Amino acid sequence: MKLFEHEGKELYRKYNIPTPEGIMITNSSDVDNLTIEKPVVIKAQVLQGGRGKAGGIKKANDKQTAIKAVQDILNKPLKNEIVSKVLIEEQVRIKQEIYVAITIDDVEGLPILIASAEGGMEIEELAKTCPDEVIRKKINPIQGLSRHQCISFIKQMGLTGKALTQVSDVCFKLYKMFKENDAIVAEINPLVITEDEKVIALDSKFEIDDSALFRQKDFDPESHLESLEDPYERMARSKGFTFVNMEGNVAVISAGAGFTMTVLDLIQYYGGKPANFADMIGGAGPEVMEQMGKLILQKAEEDANIKSILFNITLSATPLESVIDGLSKAFENRRTNKPIVGCVRATDAAVINMDLETAKKIMYEKGVTMYDNIKDTVKAAVEYTKKGLVN
Ligand code: GDP
Ligand code: MN
């Protein structure tokens, strides 16, 4: 789950990482009540980066300009998200913008500290334009990250004196914040050194591991749904499963990330193209299955490129009866005549509280063909995309 900049900055304050003073606005008229004595920055709160370039960051020296800036940004789309809140902060006089981040190195499976004396631009751009300027340090999660390690790391950036001490201190605190909140990304870009030699975090990108949300009770995933771009993704999240939209001709209902990727790959292998996938989270009940089926059907009705629908479930935590119960409910009285094919396989851990033949029969009555293996199911789904059977 990604946090908005203002939420990230609230966390910074908790960890004593300096940030500018600011106030959140959700209504243009809220600005009327503010006294703006110092220059301010008006910042659109969306979950994507690169707001500066997209026109989501504006500066103002007086109230009139601030009001105008808020009106220009608030309730308007920015990079496909509707801006529903705006952060107004006192403007900082920047001497140097630097980049500091902690993320997980997927290959090593360790947290990694990344920094650069050239902040402001996105890290991908940074890594391309000046790769030598980007420094990295793996963090041993058992030993953690000491103040001393932070100082010798930041020294490599060429900082000295007060700036060195303060930036190292920010790194030290940022790792604490990263670890205690089960983050997968904590990026400060830019972390600035001001004209009066203060170090301040001007931006925040912070993402919490979704698998850890059960113990990170301070964060409410529901309040972050509105900024998801795709309405189907939003619907899926609110119902407890994942939906990802792509551009193709076969819609997919599946379970488990690795398994889903395999199914998508097989579709390509047989000459089809995945249109999307709905991915069940382990242990989902019949209600979630039904919602998955309904959402995929709704999308298939709307998207003329989708020619067939396939479900592939390998049972483990969810019993067979729940899968069949949920999906058959979703598929009955459907408005689309696009063919649906499916396959259900079971692992050793699965609860098979229904005979597979019965399952097939129930589905058959709903006009859905079930196959015995994944290969035949995918082949059938792809065949339908070629035959032009469906308009
Ligand atoms: P992003 O574009 O979404 O990453 O948004 P940022 O919060 O990083 O802001 C983009 C850029 O706006 C920064 O790199 C700064 O150059 C500039 N900016 C943001 N806040 C201030 C400020 O208080 N003072 C000044 N001078 N520039 C700012
Ligand atoms: Mn930024």
Short mmCIF file of C-alpha atoms and ligand atoms in Angstrom, two decimals:
data_model
loop_
_atom_site.label_atom_id
_atom_site.label_comp_id
_atom_site.label_asym_id
_atom_site.label_seq_id
_atom_site.Cartn_x
_atom_site.Cartn_y
_atom_site.Cartn_z
CA MET A 1 0.00 0.00 0.00
CA LYS A 2 1.36 3.35 -1.02
CA LEU A 3 1.07 6.32 1.31
CA PHE A 4 0.33 9.82 0.13
CA GLU A 5 3.11 12.35 0.53
CA HIS A 6 1.38 14.04 3.48
CA GLU A 7 0.99 10.69 5.26
CA GLY A 8 4.63 9.86 4.64
CA LYS A 9 5.58 13.23 6.07
CA GLU A 10 3.48 12.60 9.16
CA LEU A 11 5.56 9.48 9.69
CA TYR A 12 8.75 11.49 9.15
CA ARG A 13 7.68 13.77 11.97
CA LYS A 14 7.14 10.77 14.22
CA TYR A 15 10.71 9.69 13.52
CA ASN A 16 12.11 13.22 13.84
CA ILE A 17 13.03 13.56 10.19
CA PRO A 18 12.65 17.29 9.43
CA THR A 19 9.95 18.28 6.93
CA PRO A 20 8.47 21.67 6.01
CA GLU A 21 5.45 22.89 7.91
CA GLY A 22 2.27 22.34 5.99
CA ILE A 23 -1.48 22.10 5.96
CA MET A 24 -3.89 19.84 4.07
CA ILE A 25 -6.70 21.29 1.98
CA THR A 26 -9.63 19.39 0.51
CA ASN A 27 -11.70 22.41 -0.42
CA SER A 28 -10.71 25.52 -2.42
CA SER A 29 -12.51 27.72 0.08
CA ASP A 30 -10.25 26.42 2.88
CA VAL A 31 -7.51 28.68 1.51
CA ASP A 32 -9.58 31.76 2.29
CA ASN A 33 -9.08 31.19 5.99
CA LEU A 34 -5.31 30.89 5.74
CA THR A 35 -2.89 33.68 6.33
CA ILE A 36 -0.11 33.32 3.84
CA GLU A 37 2.80 35.43 4.98
CA LYS A 38 5.64 33.42 3.51
CA PRO A 39 6.05 31.92 0.03
CA VAL A 40 4.36 28.52 -0.22
CA VAL A 41 4.37 25.42 -2.39
CA ILE A 42 1.04 23.85 -3.39
CA LYS A 43 1.32 20.11 -3.91
CA ALA A 44 -1.25 17.75 -5.42
CA GLN A 45 -1.64 14.60 -3.32
CA VAL A 46 -1.65 11.65 -5.70
CA LEU A 47 0.10 8.32 -5.32
CA GLN A 48 2.29 8.65 -8.39
CA GLY A 49 5.57 10.48 -8.66
CA GLY A 50 6.64 13.03 -11.25
CA ARG A 51 4.00 15.50 -10.15
CA GLY A 52 6.35 18.43 -10.66
CA LYS A 53 6.64 17.79 -14.39
CA ALA A 54 2.93 17.05 -14.72
CA GLY A 55 1.94 20.42 -13.23
CA GLY A 56 0.95 19.16 -9.80
CA ILE A 57 3.44 21.33 -7.87
CA LYS A 58 2.98 25.10 -7.89
CA LYS A 59 4.63 27.96 -6.04
CA ALA A 60 2.88 31.04 -4.69
CA ASN A 61 4.07 34.14 -2.85
CA ASP A 62 0.67 35.52 -1.85
CA LYS A 63 -2.85 34.42 -1.08
CA GLN A 64 -4.33 35.31 -4.46
CA THR A 65 -1.81 33.18 -6.35
CA ALA A 66 -2.21 30.37 -3.81
CA ILE A 67 -6.00 30.33 -4.28
CA LYS A 68 -5.56 30.27 -8.03
CA ALA A 69 -3.04 27.39 -7.77
CA VAL A 70 -5.34 25.35 -5.54
CA GLN A 71 -8.24 25.90 -7.95
CA ASP A 72 -6.03 24.78 -10.84
CA ILE A 73 -5.09 21.52 -9.13
CA LEU A 74 -7.91 20.42 -6.81
CA ASN A 75 -10.55 18.02 -8.17
CA LYS A 76 -8.77 17.90 -11.52
CA PRO A 77 -7.10 14.84 -13.02
CA LEU A 78 -3.34 14.54 -12.68
CA LYS A 79 -1.62 11.56 -14.27
CA ASN A 80 -5.01 9.80 -14.35
CA GLU A 81 -5.75 10.33 -10.69
CA ILE A 82 -8.30 12.86 -9.50
CA VAL A 83 -6.69 15.19 -7.00
CA SER A 84 -8.90 15.25 -3.93
CA LYS A 85 -6.44 16.84 -1.54
CA VAL A 86 -3.69 19.38 -1.72
CA LEU A 87 -0.80 20.02 0.62
CA ILE A 88 0.25 23.63 1.20
CA GLU A 89 3.73 23.97 2.62
CA GLU A 90 6.07 26.79 3.38
CA GLN A 91 8.57 27.15 0.57
CA VAL A 92 12.09 26.03 1.25
CA ARG A 93 15.14 27.77 -0.22
CA ILE A 94 17.12 24.98 -1.77
CA LYS A 95 20.91 24.89 -2.07
CA GLN A 96 21.22 21.23 -3.04
CA GLU A 97 18.73 18.44 -3.82
CA ILE A 98 19.86 14.94 -2.94
CA TYR A 99 18.33 11.51 -3.26
CA VAL A 100 17.99 8.97 -0.44
CA ALA A 101 15.99 5.75 -0.51
CA ILE A 102 15.67 2.36 1.08
CA THR A 103 14.06 -0.49 -0.78
CA ILE A 104 14.31 -4.27 -1.00
CA ASP A 105 16.91 -5.70 -3.35
CA ASP A 106 14.91 -8.52 -4.94
CA VAL A 107 17.96 -10.50 -6.01
CA GLU A 108 19.71 -10.38 -2.64
CA GLY A 109 16.52 -10.40 -0.62
CA LEU A 110 17.92 -7.63 1.56
CA PRO A 111 17.10 -4.00 2.25
CA ILE A 112 19.33 -1.67 0.30
CA LEU A 113 20.21 1.96 0.95
CA ILE A 114 20.56 4.08 -2.18
CA ALA A 115 21.72 7.70 -2.35
CA SER A 116 22.90 10.31 -4.77
CA ALA A 117 24.15 13.87 -4.58
CA GLU A 118 22.01 14.57 -7.65
CA GLY A 119 18.43 14.52 -6.34
CA GLY A 120 15.23 15.86 -7.83
CA MET A 121 14.89 13.59 -10.83
CA GLU A 122 13.44 10.09 -10.74
CA ILE A 123 15.84 7.32 -9.79
CA GLU A 124 15.51 5.55 -13.16
CA GLU A 125 16.53 8.76 -14.91
CA LEU A 126 19.30 9.29 -12.37
CA ALA A 127 20.69 5.80 -12.89
CA LYS A 128 20.77 6.46 -16.63
CA THR A 129 22.16 10.00 -16.76
CA CYS A 130 24.75 9.75 -13.99
CA PRO A 131 25.15 6.13 -12.86
CA ASP A 132 28.44 6.89 -11.12
CA GLU A 133 26.69 9.35 -8.85
CA VAL A 134 24.40 6.67 -7.39
CA ILE A 135 25.78 4.86 -4.35
CA ARG A 136 24.35 1.72 -2.78
CA LYS A 137 24.75 -0.22 0.41
CA LYS A 138 23.20 -3.52 1.37
CA ILE A 139 21.76 -3.63 4.86
CA ASN A 140 22.08 -6.72 7.00
CA PRO A 141 18.57 -7.00 8.44
CA ILE A 142 19.80 -8.86 11.52
CA GLN A 143 22.49 -6.32 12.43
CA GLY A 144 20.52 -3.33 11.19
CA LEU A 145 22.12 -0.07 10.16
CA SER A 146 24.34 1.84 12.58
CA ARG A 147 24.90 5.59 12.73
CA HIS A 148 28.52 4.99 11.91
CA GLN A 149 27.63 3.01 8.78
CA CYS A 150 25.35 5.85 7.68
CA ILE A 151 28.14 8.39 8.06
CA SER A 152 30.72 6.41 6.09
CA PHE A 153 28.11 5.76 3.41
CA ILE A 154 27.07 9.41 3.03
CA LYS A 155 30.71 10.54 3.06
CA GLN A 156 31.04 8.90 -0.36
CA MET A 157 28.69 11.58 -1.68
CA GLY A 158 31.30 14.20 -0.85
CA LEU A 159 29.31 15.83 1.94
CA THR A 160 31.13 17.22 4.98
CA GLY A 161 30.40 18.98 8.27
CA LYS A 162 26.85 19.72 9.31
CA ALA A 163 25.32 18.46 6.05
CA LEU A 164 27.11 15.12 6.44
CA THR A 165 25.91 14.68 10.02
CA GLN A 166 22.32 15.61 9.22
CA VAL A 167 21.94 13.56 6.05
CA SER A 168 23.45 10.51 7.81
CA ASP A 169 21.03 11.06 10.67
CA VAL A 170 18.12 11.07 8.19
CA CYS A 171 19.35 7.75 6.71
CA PHE A 172 19.58 6.24 10.18
CA LYS A 173 16.03 7.31 11.06
CA LEU A 174 14.67 6.36 7.65
CA TYR A 175 15.83 2.77 8.11
CA LYS A 176 14.16 2.62 11.51
CA MET A 177 10.95 3.91 9.92
CA PHE A 178 11.31 1.46 7.01
CA LYS A 179 11.76 -1.50 9.31
CA GLU A 180 9.17 -0.69 11.95
CA ASN A 181 6.47 -0.05 9.36
CA ASP A 182 7.19 -3.10 7.17
CA ALA A 183 7.97 -0.90 4.19
CA ILE A 184 9.15 -2.05 0.80
CA VAL A 185 9.98 1.45 -0.45
CA ALA A 186 10.96 4.58 1.49
CA GLU A 187 12.24 7.29 -0.79
CA ILE A 188 13.06 10.92 -0.03
CA ASN A 189 13.49 12.73 -3.30
CA PRO A 190 14.49 15.40 -2.91
CA LEU A 191 16.08 15.55 0.51
CA VAL A 192 17.34 19.12 0.42
CA ILE A 193 20.13 21.08 1.96
CA THR A 194 18.78 24.60 2.43
CA GLU A 195 20.62 27.86 1.98
CA ASP A 196 20.96 28.05 5.76
CA GLU A 197 22.46 24.53 5.95
CA LYS A 198 19.41 22.69 7.21
CA VAL A 199 18.48 19.26 5.87
CA ILE A 200 14.78 18.84 5.10
CA ALA A 201 12.73 16.05 3.47
CA LEU A 202 10.72 17.77 0.74
CA ASP A 203 8.97 14.75 -0.69
CA SER A 204 7.95 11.28 0.45
CA LYS A 205 7.31 8.05 -1.35
CA PHE A 206 6.47 5.29 1.08
CA GLU A 207 5.04 1.87 0.39
CA ILE A 208 4.05 -0.72 2.96
CA ASP A 209 4.18 -4.42 2.21
CA ASP A 210 0.57 -5.49 1.64
CA SER A 211 1.29 -8.80 3.33
CA ALA A 212 2.12 -6.92 6.54
CA LEU A 213 -1.01 -4.77 6.66
CA PHE A 214 -2.59 -7.15 9.15
CA ARG A 215 -0.10 -5.93 11.76
CA GLN A 216 0.22 -2.35 10.56
CA LYS A 217 -3.08 -1.28 12.01
CA ASP A 218 -2.37 2.45 11.79
CA PHE A 219 -2.85 2.39 8.03
CA ASP A 220 -6.22 2.06 6.41
CA PRO A 221 -6.07 0.49 2.94
CA GLU A 222 -9.68 1.54 2.24
CA SER A 223 -8.75 5.21 2.31
CA HIS A 224 -6.24 4.64 -0.47
CA LEU A 225 -8.61 3.03 -2.93
CA GLU A 226 -9.92 6.23 -4.44
CA SER A 227 -6.61 7.02 -6.03
CA LEU A 228 -6.33 3.71 -7.86
CA GLU A 229 -6.66 4.61 -11.51
CA ASP A 230 -8.72 1.76 -12.86
CA PRO A 231 -12.30 1.54 -11.56
CA TYR A 232 -12.17 -2.26 -11.88
CA GLU A 233 -8.98 -2.38 -9.81
CA ARG A 234 -10.73 -0.28 -7.20
CA MET A 235 -13.77 -2.53 -7.16
CA ALA A 236 -11.58 -5.63 -6.87
CA ARG A 237 -9.54 -4.27 -3.98
CA SER A 238 -12.63 -3.29 -2.05
CA LYS A 239 -13.93 -6.86 -2.47
CA GLY A 240 -10.68 -8.47 -1.35
CA PHE A 241 -8.98 -9.62 -4.53
CA THR A 242 -6.60 -8.24 -7.13
CA PHE A 243 -7.50 -7.21 -10.65
CA VAL A 244 -4.98 -6.18 -13.27
CA ASN A 245 -6.02 -4.88 -16.65
CA MET A 246 -3.99 -5.50 -19.79
CA GLU A 247 -4.78 -5.42 -23.47
CA GLY A 248 -5.68 -8.79 -24.91
CA ASN A 249 -8.43 -11.23 -25.80
CA VAL A 250 -8.58 -13.80 -22.98
CA ALA A 251 -9.92 -12.78 -19.55
CA VAL A 252 -8.50 -14.75 -16.63
CA ILE A 253 -9.75 -15.75 -13.20
CA SER A 254 -6.94 -17.32 -11.25
CA ALA A 255 -5.41 -17.87 -7.83
CA GLY A 256 -1.89 -17.08 -6.66
CA ALA A 257 0.67 -14.79 -8.29
CA GLY A 258 3.08 -17.43 -9.58
CA PHE A 259 0.33 -19.64 -10.90
CA THR A 260 -1.39 -16.71 -12.57
CA MET A 261 1.85 -15.73 -14.33
CA THR A 262 2.16 -19.29 -15.62
CA VAL A 263 -1.37 -19.17 -16.99
CA LEU A 264 -0.71 -15.81 -18.68
CA ASP A 265 2.44 -17.26 -20.18
CA LEU A 266 0.59 -20.33 -21.48
CA ILE A 267 -2.01 -18.09 -23.12
CA GLN A 268 0.76 -16.32 -25.00
CA TYR A 269 2.39 -19.65 -25.85
CA TYR A 270 -0.77 -20.89 -27.56
CA GLY A 271 -1.14 -17.66 -29.50
CA GLY A 272 -3.58 -15.71 -27.35
CA LYS A 273 -3.14 -12.55 -25.34
CA PRO A 274 -4.26 -12.12 -21.73
CA ALA A 275 -6.81 -9.32 -21.43
CA ASN A 276 -6.63 -9.10 -17.65
CA PHE A 277 -6.57 -11.25 -14.56
CA ALA A 278 -8.45 -11.46 -11.30
CA ASP A 279 -6.27 -13.10 -8.69
CA MET A 280 -7.80 -14.73 -5.64
CA ILE A 281 -6.13 -14.40 -2.28
CA GLY A 282 -5.74 -17.75 -0.51
CA GLY A 283 -8.66 -18.82 1.63
CA ALA A 284 -11.23 -16.64 -0.13
CA GLY A 285 -14.83 -17.76 0.37
CA PRO A 286 -17.61 -18.24 -2.21
CA GLU A 287 -18.58 -14.55 -1.96
CA VAL A 288 -15.17 -13.45 -3.20
CA MET A 289 -15.25 -16.05 -5.98
CA GLU A 290 -18.63 -14.74 -7.03
CA GLN A 291 -17.40 -11.15 -7.04
CA MET A 292 -14.38 -12.17 -9.13
CA GLY A 293 -16.59 -13.90 -11.66
CA LYS A 294 -18.97 -10.96 -11.82
CA LEU A 295 -16.24 -8.39 -12.27
CA ILE A 296 -14.59 -10.39 -15.05
CA LEU A 297 -17.94 -10.80 -16.81
CA GLN A 298 -18.74 -7.13 -16.48
CA LYS A 299 -15.38 -6.26 -17.99
CA ALA A 300 -15.90 -8.80 -20.79
CA GLU A 301 -19.26 -7.24 -21.63
CA GLU A 302 -17.68 -3.85 -21.90
CA ASP A 303 -14.47 -4.75 -23.72
CA ALA A 304 -15.04 -5.92 -27.31
CA ASN A 305 -11.47 -7.25 -27.57
CA ILE A 306 -12.18 -9.95 -25.00
CA LYS A 307 -13.24 -13.12 -26.84
CA SER A 308 -13.18 -15.73 -24.11
CA ILE A 309 -13.01 -16.12 -20.35
CA LEU A 310 -11.04 -18.73 -18.50
CA PHE A 311 -10.77 -19.70 -14.88
CA ASN A 312 -7.94 -21.75 -13.54
CA ILE A 313 -7.95 -22.49 -9.86
CA THR A 314 -5.52 -24.73 -8.02
CA LEU A 315 -7.21 -25.51 -4.77
CA SER A 316 -5.35 -25.18 -1.54
CA ALA A 317 -6.99 -23.06 1.13
CA THR A 318 -10.35 -22.58 -0.60
CA PRO A 319 -12.54 -25.71 -0.77
CA LEU A 320 -13.82 -26.86 -4.16
CA GLU A 321 -17.42 -26.27 -3.15
CA SER A 322 -16.72 -22.59 -2.46
CA VAL A 323 -15.10 -22.13 -5.85
CA ILE A 324 -17.94 -23.78 -7.73
CA ASP A 325 -20.62 -22.19 -5.60
CA GLY A 326 -19.22 -18.69 -6.09
CA LEU A 327 -18.42 -18.97 -9.77
CA SER A 328 -21.68 -20.67 -10.75
CA LYS A 329 -23.61 -17.87 -9.04
CA ALA A 330 -21.58 -15.29 -10.94
CA PHE A 331 -22.06 -17.05 -14.27
CA GLU A 332 -25.80 -17.63 -14.12
CA ASN A 333 -28.01 -15.09 -15.87
CA ARG A 334 -25.01 -13.52 -17.55
CA ARG A 335 -25.52 -10.99 -20.27
CA THR A 336 -22.54 -11.94 -22.41
CA ASN A 337 -22.41 -15.00 -24.65
CA LYS A 338 -18.62 -15.02 -24.69
CA PRO A 339 -17.48 -18.60 -23.98
CA ILE A 340 -16.24 -19.54 -20.53
CA VAL A 341 -13.88 -22.45 -19.95
CA GLY A 342 -12.23 -23.59 -16.76
CA CYS A 343 -10.20 -26.05 -14.80
CA VAL A 344 -9.86 -26.78 -11.11
CA ARG A 345 -6.88 -28.74 -9.81
CA ALA A 346 -6.14 -29.71 -6.24
CA THR A 347 -2.98 -29.71 -4.17
CA ASP A 348 -2.44 -32.11 -1.28
CA ALA A 349 -3.58 -29.46 1.14
CA ALA A 350 -6.89 -28.90 -0.61
CA VAL A 351 -10.32 -29.55 0.79
CA ILE A 352 -12.21 -31.50 -1.87
CA ASN A 353 -15.66 -31.47 -0.37
CA MET A 354 -17.30 -31.96 -3.73
CA ASP A 355 -16.79 -34.52 -6.40
CA LEU A 356 -15.03 -33.05 -9.48
CA GLU A 357 -17.60 -34.63 -11.79
CA THR A 358 -20.38 -32.89 -9.86
CA ALA A 359 -18.48 -29.64 -10.19
CA LYS A 360 -18.20 -30.12 -13.94
CA LYS A 361 -21.89 -30.91 -14.20
CA ILE A 362 -22.95 -27.79 -12.28
CA MET A 363 -20.77 -25.67 -14.51
CA TYR A 364 -21.97 -27.42 -17.66
CA GLU A 365 -25.53 -26.48 -16.75
CA LYS A 366 -24.38 -22.88 -16.70
CA GLY A 367 -22.93 -23.29 -20.18
CA VAL A 368 -19.36 -23.48 -18.94
CA THR A 369 -16.99 -26.23 -20.09
CA MET A 370 -14.47 -27.58 -17.60
CA TYR A 371 -11.36 -29.42 -18.68
CA ASP A 372 -9.13 -31.81 -16.75
CA ASN A 373 -5.92 -29.88 -17.11
CA ILE A 374 -4.64 -26.35 -17.51
CA LYS A 375 -3.16 -26.92 -20.95
CA ASP A 376 -6.46 -28.00 -22.54
CA THR A 377 -8.28 -25.14 -20.82
CA VAL A 378 -5.90 -22.51 -22.12
CA LYS A 379 -5.90 -24.06 -25.60
CA ALA A 380 -9.70 -23.96 -25.69
CA ALA A 381 -9.82 -20.34 -24.53
CA VAL A 382 -7.30 -19.33 -27.19
CA GLU A 383 -9.13 -21.30 -29.92
CA TYR A 384 -12.22 -19.18 -29.29
CA THR A 385 -10.22 -16.02 -29.91
CA LYS A 386 -9.21 -17.32 -33.33
CA LYS A 387 -12.50 -18.72 -34.55
CA GLY A 388 -14.20 -15.38 -34.50
CA LEU A 389 -17.19 -17.10 -32.92
CA VAL A 390 -17.92 -14.10 -30.84
CA ASN A 391 -18.36 -10.56 -32.03
P1 GDP B 1 7.44 14.94 -7.52
O1 GDP B 1 7.65 15.68 -8.81
O2 GDP B 1 6.12 14.25 -7.52
O3 GDP B 1 8.56 14.05 -7.17
O4 GDP B 1 7.31 16.07 -6.38
P2 GDP B 1 8.41 16.72 -5.41
O5 GDP B 1 7.78 16.94 -4.10
O6 GDP B 1 9.67 15.94 -5.40
O7 GDP B 1 8.67 18.15 -6.06
C1 GDP B 1 9.27 18.30 -7.31
C2 GDP B 1 10.25 19.43 -7.31
O8 GDP B 1 9.61 20.63 -6.94
C3 GDP B 1 11.38 19.27 -6.31
O9 GDP B 1 12.42 18.46 -6.80
C4 GDP B 1 11.81 20.71 -6.11
O10 GDP B 1 12.72 21.08 -7.11
C5 GDP B 1 10.52 21.49 -6.29
N1 GDP B 1 10.03 21.87 -4.96
C6 GDP B 1 9.18 21.20 -4.16
N2 GDP B 1 9.01 21.85 -2.98
C7 GDP B 1 9.80 22.95 -3.02
C8 GDP B 1 10.11 24.03 -2.13
O11 GDP B 1 9.64 24.10 -1.00
N3 GDP B 1 10.98 24.96 -2.56
C9 GDP B 1 11.54 24.94 -3.79
N4 GDP B 1 12.38 25.89 -4.14
N5 GDP B 1 11.29 23.94 -4.65
C10 GDP B 1 10.45 22.97 -4.30
MN MN B 2 9.89 13.80 -5.64
#
